[in-house]
mmCIF file of C-alpha atoms and ligand atoms in Angstrom:
data_model
loop_
_atom_site.group_PDB
_atom_site.id
_atom_site.type_symbol
_atom_site.label_atom_id
_atom_site.label_comp_id
_atom_site.label_asym_id
_atom_site.label_seq_id
_atom_site.Cartn_x
_atom_site.Cartn_y
_atom_site.Cartn_z
ATOM 1 C CA MET A 1 7.565 48.118 -97.986
ATOM 2 C CA PRO A 2 3.848 47.408 -97.729
ATOM 3 C CA LEU A 3 2.693 47.980 -94.170
ATOM 4 C CA THR A 4 -1.005 47.301 -94.455
ATOM 5 C CA THR A 5 -2.934 47.430 -91.200
ATOM 6 C CA LEU A 6 -4.738 44.151 -90.595
ATOM 7 C CA GLU A 7 -7.524 43.477 -88.127
ATOM 8 C CA PRO A 8 -6.114 41.839 -84.993
ATOM 9 C CA LEU A 9 -7.051 38.164 -84.716
ATOM 10 C CA LYS A 10 -9.858 37.238 -82.359
ATOM 11 C CA GLN A 11 -8.622 35.707 -79.117
ATOM 12 C CA PRO A 12 -9.531 32.005 -78.859
ATOM 13 C CA GLU A 13 -12.201 31.339 -76.174
ATOM 14 C CA THR A 14 -9.952 29.121 -74.071
ATOM 15 C CA ILE A 15 -6.345 28.140 -74.364
ATOM 16 C CA ARG A 16 -5.251 24.976 -72.640
ATOM 17 C CA VAL A 17 -1.629 24.448 -71.806
ATOM 18 C CA PRO A 18 -1.399 22.115 -68.809
ATOM 19 C CA GLU A 19 1.693 23.729 -67.261
ATOM 20 C CA VAL A 20 0.107 27.158 -67.282
ATOM 21 C CA GLU A 21 -3.173 25.935 -65.872
ATOM 22 C CA LYS A 22 -1.283 24.376 -62.992
ATOM 23 C CA GLY A 23 0.190 27.775 -62.324
ATOM 24 C CA VAL A 24 3.700 26.551 -63.106
ATOM 25 C CA GLY A 25 6.000 28.542 -65.258
ATOM 26 C CA CYS A 26 5.360 32.218 -65.096
ATOM 27 C CA ASN A 27 8.614 32.886 -63.238
ATOM 28 C CA PHE A 28 11.748 32.358 -65.257
ATOM 29 C CA SER A 29 13.538 30.666 -62.345
ATOM 30 C CA ASP A 30 11.081 27.744 -62.694
ATOM 31 C CA TYR A 31 12.488 27.058 -66.154
ATOM 32 C CA LEU A 32 16.194 27.206 -65.417
ATOM 33 C CA LEU A 33 16.750 23.566 -64.555
ATOM 34 C CA VAL A 34 14.321 22.028 -67.039
ATOM 35 C CA PRO A 35 16.321 20.066 -69.637
ATOM 36 C CA ASP A 36 16.115 21.284 -73.245
ATOM 37 C CA THR A 37 14.570 18.037 -74.533
ATOM 38 C CA SER A 38 11.614 18.095 -72.147
ATOM 39 C CA LEU A 39 10.937 21.679 -73.211
ATOM 40 C CA ASP A 40 10.311 20.602 -76.796
ATOM 41 C CA GLU A 41 6.814 19.429 -76.022
ATOM 42 C CA ARG A 42 6.021 22.482 -73.932
ATOM 43 C CA ASN A 43 7.298 24.891 -76.574
ATOM 44 C CA ALA A 44 5.308 23.056 -79.243
ATOM 45 C CA ALA A 45 2.160 23.050 -77.067
ATOM 46 C CA ALA A 46 2.416 26.766 -76.275
ATOM 47 C CA LYS A 47 3.050 27.600 -79.918
ATOM 48 C CA ARG A 48 0.017 25.508 -80.923
ATOM 49 C CA ALA A 49 -2.137 27.179 -78.289
ATOM 50 C CA LEU A 50 -1.180 30.650 -79.469
ATOM 51 C CA GLY A 51 -1.688 29.735 -83.115
ATOM 52 C CA GLU A 52 -1.608 32.761 -85.414
ATOM 53 C CA ARG A 53 -1.615 35.139 -82.451
ATOM 54 C CA ALA A 54 2.181 34.762 -82.174
ATOM 55 C CA VAL A 55 4.883 34.633 -84.800
ATOM 56 C CA ILE A 56 8.311 33.293 -83.832
ATOM 57 C CA LEU A 57 11.325 34.681 -85.675
ATOM 58 C CA GLY A 58 14.732 32.947 -85.724
ATOM 59 C CA HIS A 59 17.886 34.699 -86.923
ATOM 60 C CA HIS A 60 20.303 32.533 -88.941
ATOM 61 C CA TYR A 61 22.783 32.518 -86.026
ATOM 62 C CA GLN A 62 20.282 31.161 -83.556
ATOM 63 C CA ARG A 63 20.825 27.684 -82.136
ATOM 64 C CA ASP A 64 18.925 24.724 -83.657
ATOM 65 C CA GLU A 65 16.985 23.876 -80.464
ATOM 66 C CA VAL A 66 15.336 27.296 -80.744
ATOM 67 C CA VAL A 67 15.272 27.891 -84.494
ATOM 68 C CA LYS A 68 13.213 24.732 -85.031
ATOM 69 C CA PHE A 69 10.234 26.578 -83.508
ATOM 70 C CA ALA A 70 10.642 29.602 -85.776
ATOM 71 C CA ASP A 71 7.906 30.430 -88.289
ATOM 72 C CA PHE A 72 10.492 32.408 -90.260
ATOM 73 C CA ARG A 73 14.268 32.126 -90.420
ATOM 74 C CA GLY A 74 16.341 34.924 -91.958
ATOM 75 C CA ASP A 75 18.345 38.096 -91.464
ATOM 76 C CA SER A 76 17.036 40.812 -89.198
ATOM 77 C CA LEU A 77 15.466 43.072 -91.853
ATOM 78 C CA LYS A 78 13.740 40.241 -93.684
ATOM 79 C CA LEU A 79 12.389 38.814 -90.415
ATOM 80 C CA SER A 80 11.012 42.176 -89.256
ATOM 81 C CA GLN A 81 9.320 42.694 -92.622
ATOM 82 C CA GLN A 82 7.849 39.193 -92.629
ATOM 83 C CA ALA A 83 6.471 39.581 -89.110
ATOM 84 C CA ALA A 84 4.906 42.954 -89.968
ATOM 85 C CA GLN A 85 2.993 41.303 -92.785
ATOM 86 C CA THR A 86 1.371 38.705 -90.521
ATOM 87 C CA ARG A 87 -1.743 39.126 -88.412
ATOM 88 C CA ALA A 88 0.127 38.069 -85.264
ATOM 89 C CA GLU A 89 -0.305 40.187 -82.140
ATOM 90 C CA PHE A 90 2.978 38.966 -80.665
ATOM 91 C CA ILE A 91 6.328 38.895 -82.445
ATOM 92 C CA VAL A 92 8.757 36.707 -80.512
ATOM 93 C CA PHE A 93 12.200 37.590 -81.848
ATOM 94 C CA CYS A 94 14.840 34.920 -81.238
ATOM 95 C CA GLY A 95 17.774 37.184 -82.032
ATOM 96 C CA VAL A 96 19.415 40.139 -80.292
ATOM 97 C CA HIS A 97 18.174 43.428 -78.875
ATOM 98 C CA PHE A 98 18.664 45.668 -81.936
ATOM 99 C CA MET A 99 16.735 43.142 -84.044
ATOM 100 C CA ALA A 100 13.760 43.258 -81.696
ATOM 101 C CA GLU A 101 13.910 47.074 -81.808
ATOM 102 C CA SER A 102 13.887 46.966 -85.621
ATOM 103 C CA ALA A 103 10.857 44.678 -85.544
ATOM 104 C CA ASP A 104 9.107 47.141 -83.227
ATOM 105 C CA ILE A 105 9.956 50.039 -85.576
ATOM 106 C CA LEU A 106 8.541 48.223 -88.603
ATOM 107 C CA CYS A 107 5.581 46.397 -87.045
ATOM 108 C CA GLN A 108 1.897 47.310 -87.168
ATOM 109 C CA PRO A 109 0.308 49.270 -84.320
ATOM 110 C CA HIS A 110 -1.454 46.224 -82.809
ATOM 111 C CA GLN A 111 1.740 44.127 -82.648
ATOM 112 C CA GLN A 112 4.014 43.724 -79.615
ATOM 113 C CA VAL A 113 7.608 42.556 -79.876
ATOM 114 C CA ILE A 114 9.190 40.225 -77.331
ATOM 115 C CA LEU A 115 12.876 39.375 -76.850
ATOM 116 C CA PRO A 116 13.104 36.072 -74.923
ATOM 117 C CA ASP A 117 16.242 37.153 -73.004
ATOM 118 C CA LEU A 118 16.850 40.859 -72.419
ATOM 119 C CA ASN A 119 20.576 40.154 -72.028
ATOM 120 C CA ALA A 120 20.846 39.159 -75.681
ATOM 121 C CA GLY A 121 22.638 42.276 -76.924
ATOM 122 C CA CYS A 122 25.084 42.883 -79.768
ATOM 123 C CA SER A 123 28.667 43.915 -79.081
ATOM 124 C CA MET A 124 28.817 45.865 -82.341
ATOM 125 C CA ALA A 125 25.596 47.805 -81.804
ATOM 126 C CA ASP A 126 26.766 48.657 -78.273
ATOM 127 C CA MET A 127 29.974 50.219 -79.648
ATOM 128 C CA ALA A 128 28.087 53.250 -80.966
ATOM 129 C CA ASP A 129 26.534 55.011 -78.028
ATOM 130 C CA ILE A 130 24.117 57.803 -79.020
ATOM 131 C CA GLY A 131 25.991 60.388 -76.888
ATOM 132 C CA GLN A 132 29.282 59.533 -78.619
ATOM 133 C CA VAL A 133 27.690 59.694 -82.059
ATOM 134 C CA GLU A 134 26.126 63.088 -81.316
ATOM 135 C CA ASP A 135 29.504 64.377 -80.075
ATOM 136 C CA CYS A 136 31.098 63.198 -83.320
ATOM 137 C CA TRP A 137 28.382 64.943 -85.359
ATOM 138 C CA ASP A 138 28.831 68.177 -83.374
ATOM 139 C CA THR A 139 32.576 68.065 -84.026
ATOM 140 C CA LEU A 140 32.007 67.607 -87.758
ATOM 141 C CA GLU A 141 29.564 70.509 -87.749
ATOM 142 C CA GLN A 142 32.011 72.719 -85.857
ATOM 143 C CA ILE A 143 34.688 72.064 -88.465
ATOM 144 C CA GLY A 144 32.063 73.240 -90.950
ATOM 145 C CA ASP A 145 31.573 72.805 -94.683
ATOM 146 C CA LEU A 146 32.012 69.011 -94.563
ATOM 147 C CA ARG A 147 28.657 67.802 -95.951
ATOM 148 C CA ALA A 148 28.710 64.391 -94.288
ATOM 149 C CA ILE A 149 25.861 61.885 -94.723
ATOM 150 C CA PRO A 150 25.385 59.196 -92.075
ATOM 151 C CA VAL A 151 25.039 55.638 -93.396
ATOM 152 C CA THR A 152 24.164 53.227 -90.614
ATOM 153 C CA TYR A 153 24.280 49.449 -90.687
ATOM 154 C CA MET A 154 21.119 47.619 -89.671
ATOM 155 C CA ASN A 155 23.125 46.241 -86.709
ATOM 156 C CA SER A 156 22.703 49.370 -84.602
ATOM 157 C CA THR A 157 20.472 50.588 -81.806
ATOM 158 C CA ALA A 158 17.161 52.300 -82.568
ATOM 159 C CA ALA A 159 18.652 55.552 -81.221
ATOM 160 C CA ILE A 160 21.415 55.495 -83.854
ATOM 161 C CA LYS A 161 18.916 54.659 -86.586
ATOM 162 C CA ALA A 162 16.833 57.650 -85.480
ATOM 163 C CA PHE A 163 19.935 59.887 -85.438
ATOM 164 C CA THR A 164 20.543 58.764 -89.030
ATOM 165 C CA GLY A 165 17.001 59.629 -90.086
ATOM 166 C CA ARG A 166 17.129 63.047 -88.404
ATOM 167 C CA ASN A 167 20.400 63.928 -90.099
ATOM 168 C CA GLY A 168 19.546 63.067 -93.695
ATOM 169 C CA GLY A 169 21.086 59.587 -93.751
ATOM 170 C CA SER A 170 20.006 56.050 -94.500
ATOM 171 C CA ILE A 171 20.206 52.565 -93.032
ATOM 172 C CA CYS A 172 21.954 49.812 -95.005
ATOM 173 C CA THR A 173 22.266 46.052 -94.731
ATOM 174 C CA SER A 174 25.319 43.970 -95.515
ATOM 175 C CA SER A 175 23.858 43.213 -98.946
ATOM 176 C CA ASN A 176 22.892 46.743 -100.034
ATOM 177 C CA ALA A 177 25.644 48.803 -98.338
ATOM 178 C CA ALA A 178 27.261 49.766 -101.688
ATOM 179 C CA LYS A 179 23.971 50.963 -103.163
ATOM 180 C CA VAL A 180 23.260 53.057 -100.070
ATOM 181 C CA MET A 181 26.784 54.507 -99.991
ATOM 182 C CA GLN A 182 26.446 55.399 -103.671
ATOM 183 C CA TRP A 183 23.196 57.224 -102.852
ATOM 184 C CA ALA A 184 24.888 59.028 -99.943
ATOM 185 C CA PHE A 185 27.615 60.357 -102.259
ATOM 186 C CA THR A 186 24.943 61.962 -104.428
ATOM 187 C CA ARG A 187 23.910 63.985 -101.354
ATOM 188 C CA GLY A 188 27.171 64.833 -99.657
ATOM 189 C CA GLU A 189 30.876 64.690 -100.205
ATOM 190 C CA ARG A 190 31.635 62.262 -97.383
ATOM 191 C CA VAL A 191 29.995 59.403 -95.498
ATOM 192 C CA LEU A 192 29.995 58.776 -91.765
ATOM 193 C CA PHE A 193 29.641 54.985 -91.644
ATOM 194 C CA LEU A 194 28.239 53.523 -88.384
ATOM 195 C CA PRO A 195 28.865 51.344 -86.412
ATOM 196 C CA ASP A 196 30.950 48.704 -88.272
ATOM 197 C CA GLU A 197 34.396 49.796 -89.380
ATOM 198 C CA HIS A 198 34.908 46.623 -91.436
ATOM 199 C CA LEU A 199 31.663 46.639 -93.423
ATOM 200 C CA GLY A 200 32.250 50.325 -94.173
ATOM 201 C CA ARG A 201 35.829 49.772 -95.349
ATOM 202 C CA ASN A 202 35.056 46.631 -97.382
ATOM 203 C CA THR A 203 32.137 48.349 -99.094
ATOM 204 C CA ALA A 204 33.901 51.622 -99.872
ATOM 205 C CA TYR A 205 37.051 49.852 -101.115
ATOM 206 C CA ARG A 206 35.018 47.737 -103.538
ATOM 207 C CA MET A 207 33.397 50.919 -104.790
ATOM 208 C CA GLY A 208 36.842 52.152 -105.777
ATOM 209 C CA ILE A 209 37.591 54.408 -102.806
ATOM 210 C CA PRO A 210 41.265 53.955 -101.816
ATOM 211 C CA LEU A 211 42.114 53.134 -98.198
ATOM 212 C CA GLU A 212 43.972 56.473 -97.915
ATOM 213 C CA GLU A 213 40.641 58.263 -98.387
ATOM 214 C CA MET A 214 39.130 56.551 -95.347
ATOM 215 C CA ALA A 215 39.770 57.391 -91.689
ATOM 216 C CA VAL A 216 38.724 55.620 -88.504
ATOM 217 C CA TRP A 217 36.805 57.680 -85.959
ATOM 218 C CA ASP A 218 37.661 56.438 -82.463
ATOM 219 C CA PRO A 219 34.897 57.618 -80.109
ATOM 220 C CA HIS A 220 37.167 57.194 -77.105
ATOM 221 C CA ARG A 221 39.626 59.833 -78.302
ATOM 222 C CA ALA A 222 39.269 63.592 -78.626
ATOM 223 C CA ARG A 223 38.018 64.538 -82.113
ATOM 224 C CA GLY A 224 37.933 60.813 -82.968
ATOM 225 C CA GLY A 225 41.736 60.691 -82.744
ATOM 226 C CA LEU A 226 41.980 62.602 -86.045
ATOM 227 C CA THR A 227 43.409 65.953 -87.083
ATOM 228 C CA GLU A 228 41.191 68.417 -88.907
ATOM 229 C CA GLY A 229 43.218 67.718 -92.043
ATOM 230 C CA GLU A 230 42.658 63.959 -91.750
ATOM 231 C CA ILE A 231 38.922 64.499 -91.335
ATOM 232 C CA ARG A 232 38.810 66.790 -94.366
ATOM 233 C CA ARG A 233 40.771 64.315 -96.512
ATOM 234 C CA ALA A 234 38.512 61.362 -95.597
ATOM 235 C CA ARG A 235 35.688 60.584 -98.012
ATOM 236 C CA VAL A 236 34.554 57.868 -95.610
ATOM 237 C CA LEU A 237 34.753 58.223 -91.841
ATOM 238 C CA LEU A 238 34.555 54.736 -90.341
ATOM 239 C CA TRP A 239 33.198 54.431 -86.817
ATOM 240 C CA LYS A 240 35.539 52.279 -84.736
ATOM 241 C CA GLY A 241 33.149 49.411 -84.058
ATOM 242 C CA TYR A 242 33.282 45.739 -84.970
ATOM 243 C CA CYS A 243 31.559 42.410 -84.558
ATOM 244 C CA SER A 244 33.360 40.341 -81.952
ATOM 245 C CA VAL A 245 32.484 37.167 -83.880
ATOM 246 C CA HIS A 246 33.573 38.167 -87.388
ATOM 247 C CA GLN A 247 36.722 39.965 -86.401
ATOM 248 C CA ARG A 248 38.140 36.697 -85.068
ATOM 249 C CA PHE A 249 38.699 35.463 -88.636
ATOM 250 C CA LEU A 250 42.271 36.192 -89.771
ATOM 251 C CA PRO A 251 44.102 36.136 -93.120
ATOM 252 C CA GLU A 252 46.276 33.248 -91.906
ATOM 253 C CA HIS A 253 43.102 31.146 -91.513
ATOM 254 C CA VAL A 254 42.529 31.597 -95.256
ATOM 255 C CA ASP A 255 46.096 30.447 -96.032
ATOM 256 C CA ARG A 256 45.724 27.400 -93.780
ATOM 257 C CA VAL A 257 42.405 26.107 -95.193
ATOM 258 C CA ARG A 258 43.738 26.541 -98.724
ATOM 259 C CA ARG A 259 46.825 24.488 -97.827
ATOM 260 C CA GLU A 260 44.741 21.786 -96.182
ATOM 261 C CA HIS A 261 41.961 21.646 -98.807
ATOM 262 C CA PRO A 262 43.185 22.372 -102.323
ATOM 263 C CA GLY A 263 40.300 23.573 -104.504
ATOM 264 C CA LEU A 264 38.273 24.857 -101.531
ATOM 265 C CA ARG A 265 36.633 28.298 -101.836
ATOM 266 C CA VAL A 266 36.491 30.845 -99.027
ATOM 267 C CA ILE A 267 33.358 32.919 -98.505
ATOM 268 C CA ALA A 268 33.371 35.676 -95.884
ATOM 269 C CA HIS A 269 30.763 37.930 -94.326
ATOM 270 C CA PRO A 270 31.706 41.586 -95.012
ATOM 271 C CA GLU A 271 31.825 42.227 -91.233
ATOM 272 C CA CYS A 272 35.200 40.399 -91.412
ATOM 273 C CA ARG A 273 38.454 42.376 -91.546
ATOM 274 C CA TRP A 274 39.473 43.873 -94.894
ATOM 275 C CA GLU A 275 42.558 41.599 -95.048
ATOM 276 C CA VAL A 276 40.317 38.505 -94.797
ATOM 277 C CA CYS A 277 37.806 39.816 -97.345
ATOM 278 C CA GLU A 278 40.617 40.606 -99.773
ATOM 279 C CA LYS A 279 41.879 37.015 -99.592
ATOM 280 C CA ALA A 280 38.412 35.432 -99.800
ATOM 281 C CA ASP A 281 36.971 34.127 -103.079
ATOM 282 C CA ALA A 282 33.569 35.649 -102.347
ATOM 283 C CA LEU A 283 31.749 37.869 -99.860
ATOM 284 C CA GLY A 284 28.166 37.544 -98.750
ATOM 285 C CA SER A 285 25.592 38.552 -96.168
ATOM 286 C CA THR A 286 24.065 35.628 -94.286
ATOM 287 C CA GLU A 287 21.413 35.253 -97.001
ATOM 288 C CA GLY A 288 24.088 35.693 -99.698
ATOM 289 C CA ILE A 289 26.303 32.988 -98.174
ATOM 290 C CA ILE A 290 23.376 30.558 -97.962
ATOM 291 C CA LYS A 291 22.438 31.188 -101.612
ATOM 292 C CA GLN A 292 25.988 30.885 -102.964
ATOM 293 C CA VAL A 293 26.727 27.639 -101.130
ATOM 294 C CA ALA A 294 23.341 26.142 -102.110
ATOM 295 C CA ALA A 295 23.868 27.084 -105.769
ATOM 296 C CA SER A 296 27.353 25.529 -105.988
ATOM 297 C CA PRO A 297 27.702 22.096 -107.649
ATOM 298 C CA ALA A 298 27.854 18.845 -105.648
ATOM 299 C CA GLY A 299 31.385 18.172 -104.426
ATOM 300 C CA SER A 300 32.152 21.876 -103.860
ATOM 301 C CA GLN A 301 34.256 22.722 -100.817
ATOM 302 C CA TRP A 302 33.665 25.869 -98.777
ATOM 303 C CA ALA A 303 35.285 27.524 -95.786
ATOM 304 C CA VAL A 304 32.810 30.016 -94.379
ATOM 305 C CA ALA A 305 33.728 33.036 -92.267
ATOM 306 C CA THR A 306 30.606 33.674 -90.256
ATOM 307 C CA GLU A 307 28.876 32.561 -87.056
ATOM 308 C CA ILE A 308 29.185 28.827 -86.315
ATOM 309 C CA HIS A 309 25.471 27.968 -86.013
ATOM 310 C CA LEU A 310 24.890 29.099 -89.582
ATOM 311 C CA VAL A 311 28.019 27.259 -90.789
ATOM 312 C CA ASN A 312 26.926 24.007 -89.111
ATOM 313 C CA ARG A 313 23.403 24.336 -90.519
ATOM 314 C CA LEU A 314 24.826 24.953 -94.003
ATOM 315 C CA ALA A 315 26.912 21.774 -93.668
ATOM 316 C CA LYS A 316 23.820 19.797 -92.641
ATOM 317 C CA GLU A 317 21.648 21.246 -95.414
ATOM 318 C CA ASN A 318 24.305 20.662 -98.105
ATOM 319 C CA PRO A 319 25.386 17.069 -97.460
ATOM 320 C CA ASP A 320 26.812 16.762 -100.992
ATOM 321 C CA LYS A 321 29.379 19.520 -100.246
ATOM 322 C CA LEU A 322 32.129 20.126 -97.734
ATOM 323 C CA VAL A 323 31.261 23.153 -95.571
ATOM 324 C CA ILE A 324 33.627 24.080 -92.735
ATOM 325 C CA SER A 325 34.271 27.145 -90.599
ATOM 326 C CA LEU A 326 37.226 29.269 -91.673
ATOM 327 C CA ASP A 327 38.399 29.323 -88.044
ATOM 328 C CA PRO A 328 38.771 25.907 -86.387
ATOM 329 C CA ASN A 329 38.099 27.555 -83.001
ATOM 330 C CA VAL A 330 34.342 27.910 -82.821
ATOM 331 C CA CYS A 331 33.140 31.449 -83.603
ATOM 332 C CA VAL A 332 29.905 31.782 -81.717
ATOM 333 C CA CYS A 333 27.738 34.835 -81.155
ATOM 334 C CA THR A 334 27.558 34.417 -77.402
ATOM 335 C CA THR A 335 24.782 36.955 -76.968
ATOM 336 C CA MET A 336 22.551 35.343 -79.586
ATOM 337 C CA PHE A 337 23.310 32.029 -77.861
ATOM 338 C CA ARG A 338 21.733 33.379 -74.687
ATOM 339 C CA ILE A 339 18.289 32.671 -76.150
ATOM 340 C CA ALA A 340 17.733 29.123 -74.951
ATOM 341 C CA PRO A 341 14.653 26.865 -75.263
ATOM 342 C CA GLN A 342 13.988 27.782 -71.606
ATOM 343 C CA HIS A 343 13.603 31.477 -72.492
ATOM 344 C CA LEU A 344 11.385 30.691 -75.446
ATOM 345 C CA CYS A 345 9.165 28.480 -73.304
ATOM 346 C CA TRP A 346 8.971 31.112 -70.584
ATOM 347 C CA VAL A 347 7.785 33.854 -72.941
ATOM 348 C CA LEU A 348 5.381 31.597 -74.858
ATOM 349 C CA GLU A 349 3.765 30.111 -71.762
ATOM 350 C CA ASN A 350 3.400 33.581 -70.286
ATOM 351 C CA LEU A 351 1.642 34.682 -73.464
ATOM 352 C CA VAL A 352 -0.679 31.711 -73.194
ATOM 353 C CA ALA A 353 -1.407 32.779 -69.612
ATOM 354 C CA GLY A 354 -2.183 36.282 -70.870
ATOM 355 C CA GLN A 355 1.043 37.998 -69.783
ATOM 356 C CA VAL A 356 3.504 39.789 -72.036
ATOM 357 C CA VAL A 357 7.045 39.557 -70.668
ATOM 358 C CA ASN A 358 10.246 41.135 -72.061
ATOM 359 C CA ARG A 359 8.462 43.513 -74.404
ATOM 360 C CA ILE A 360 10.762 45.724 -76.494
ATOM 361 C CA GLU A 361 9.195 49.082 -77.196
ATOM 362 C CA VAL A 362 10.835 51.949 -79.046
ATOM 363 C CA SER A 363 9.616 55.467 -78.168
ATOM 364 C CA ASP A 364 7.404 57.256 -80.713
ATOM 365 C CA ASP A 365 9.986 59.898 -81.640
ATOM 366 C CA THR A 366 12.757 57.314 -82.088
ATOM 367 C CA ARG A 367 10.449 55.100 -84.131
ATOM 368 C CA ARG A 368 9.446 57.996 -86.384
ATOM 369 C CA TRP A 369 13.018 58.992 -87.293
ATOM 370 C CA ALA A 370 14.328 55.441 -87.469
ATOM 371 C CA ARG A 371 11.565 54.675 -89.977
ATOM 372 C CA VAL A 372 12.611 57.678 -92.035
ATOM 373 C CA ALA A 373 16.142 56.214 -92.239
ATOM 374 C CA LEU A 374 14.838 52.717 -93.017
ATOM 375 C CA GLU A 375 12.431 53.988 -95.658
ATOM 376 C CA ARG A 376 15.268 55.852 -97.413
ATOM 377 C CA MET A 377 17.028 52.499 -97.781
ATOM 378 C CA LEU A 378 13.868 50.661 -98.872
ATOM 379 C CA SER A 379 13.139 53.288 -101.508
ATOM 380 C CA LEU A 380 16.500 52.477 -103.140
ATOM 381 C CA ALA A 381 15.566 48.809 -103.653
HETATM 382 P P1 LIG B 1 23.174 39.797 -91.914
HETATM 383 O O1 LIG B 1 22.212 38.706 -91.488
HETATM 384 O O2 LIG B 1 22.469 41.040 -92.317
HETATM 385 O O3 LIG B 1 24.152 39.310 -92.936
HETATM 386 O O4 LIG B 1 23.994 40.217 -90.586
HETATM 387 C C1 LIG B 1 24.789 39.318 -89.921
HETATM 388 C C2 LIG B 1 24.874 39.624 -88.504
HETATM 389 O O5 LIG B 1 25.910 39.805 -87.935
HETATM 390 C C3 LIG B 1 23.652 39.723 -87.763
HETATM 391 O O6 LIG B 1 23.931 40.077 -86.496
HETATM 392 FE FE1 LIG B 2 26.219 41.446 -83.170
HETATM 393 FE FE2 LIG B 2 28.189 40.088 -84.339
HETATM 394 FE FE3 LIG B 2 26.403 38.790 -82.860
HETATM 395 FE FE4 LIG B 2 25.714 39.825 -85.238
HETATM 396 S S1 LIG B 2 27.165 38.178 -84.866
HETATM 397 S S2 LIG B 2 24.549 39.953 -83.325
HETATM 398 S S3 LIG B 2 26.951 41.699 -85.264
HETATM 399 S S4 LIG B 2 27.865 40.337 -82.135
#
C-alpha cells in the first residue's frame, strides 16, 4: 500500500465557529441534551471550518445521522487506507475502537486518529485478550512440533495484530480470508484463526477442509478445552470468539424468509454461523454484499444477514429491489451505535478550538509488528 509522506496542511489563520468562540461545547456534557437535528448545522460548520485538516470516516454500520458527514464510507481497512492517503492531520473514525487503532497503525506520522466515543468497542475483538492468546501460543509451543501460523481477522485489537506479526502470521479481512489461509498453509501445517470462530470455519470449509479437521480453542478452559490429540488432529484451530450481531442470524430465519418470499435470495456476512452460511445463496463482506445487491437486476429480492444500518441503507439505495433483514428482530451493532451526532460535534468543535480529544494512539512496538502482519496480507493482493 502506498504510504507516501505528505506535507501537513498549513493551519488556516482564523477559524470561526460561533459555538466555540462563545466558549460553549468543549465539555461533552454540554452536548448531551442537544437534539440531533440542531447538531446538523454545527457539525457541518465545524467540518467546513476544519476543511482538509480533518477527514471523517464512516463505517458501513454507522447510523445515517453520522455517516452523512463522512468523507469516506467503507469497511475498516479501506477507510484506514483512504485516510492515510489524504493530507488531513486529524482522522475522525466513526466506527469502533479496533478500527481507530488500525487507522493509527496505517496512518502517516503527522496524522492523529480520534474515536468520537471511547466506549465504542467491539464484542468480537474483546473476546481475544492478548494474555489469553499468548497462553494459547505457549501451550502450542510446549506440545512442540505443531508449526502453527496465526491468521487474524482485521476485527481484532492492535495487540493481537502485533502478536500475529511477531509470530510469522498475517491479518485477513472477510473478503481475503481464503487467500490468506492458503498462504498460511504454505508456511505451516496448521492455522490458529483469531478471533472469529465463524469466519475461520466458513473460510476453511469452503477451502475444502472438513469440519472434523477443525477444533475450537476455548480460552476460558485449560488447554483450550482440547486434548493433545485433538490439537494435533486440527488443521485449523478456531478461537472461540464471535460477533454478537452476526451470530443472532439462525438457519430457521433462512427457512422463514424463503417461505414468505418465494424467489428471494439470501446473502450472509461470513461472520454468521456456518449453518446460516451453508443455507445462504451467497456470502459477502460488507463491500461484497453492497456490490452483489447493486449488481442484481431490478425486481430482485434479498434477505441480508448483516448489521441493520447497512441493510436499511441498501434498501434505500436500491429502490427497484426488495431488501430486508434476514432477522425480523433488528440486529444492531450497539457499540457502533454509540457514536451519535453529539459525539461527532464534540470532537469536531474541540478540534476547531485547537484541542484533540479521544485520541487513539498505538505504541511504537505494537504499531511496528501490527504493520508487519498487515503488510503480509497486503503483499498477497
Ligand atoms: P467487513 O466490513 O470487513 O465486512 O466487516 C464487518 C464488520 O463486522 C465490521 O465490524
Ligand atoms: Fe464488532 Fe460485530 Fe459490531 Fe463488527 S458488527 S464492530 S464485529 S460487534
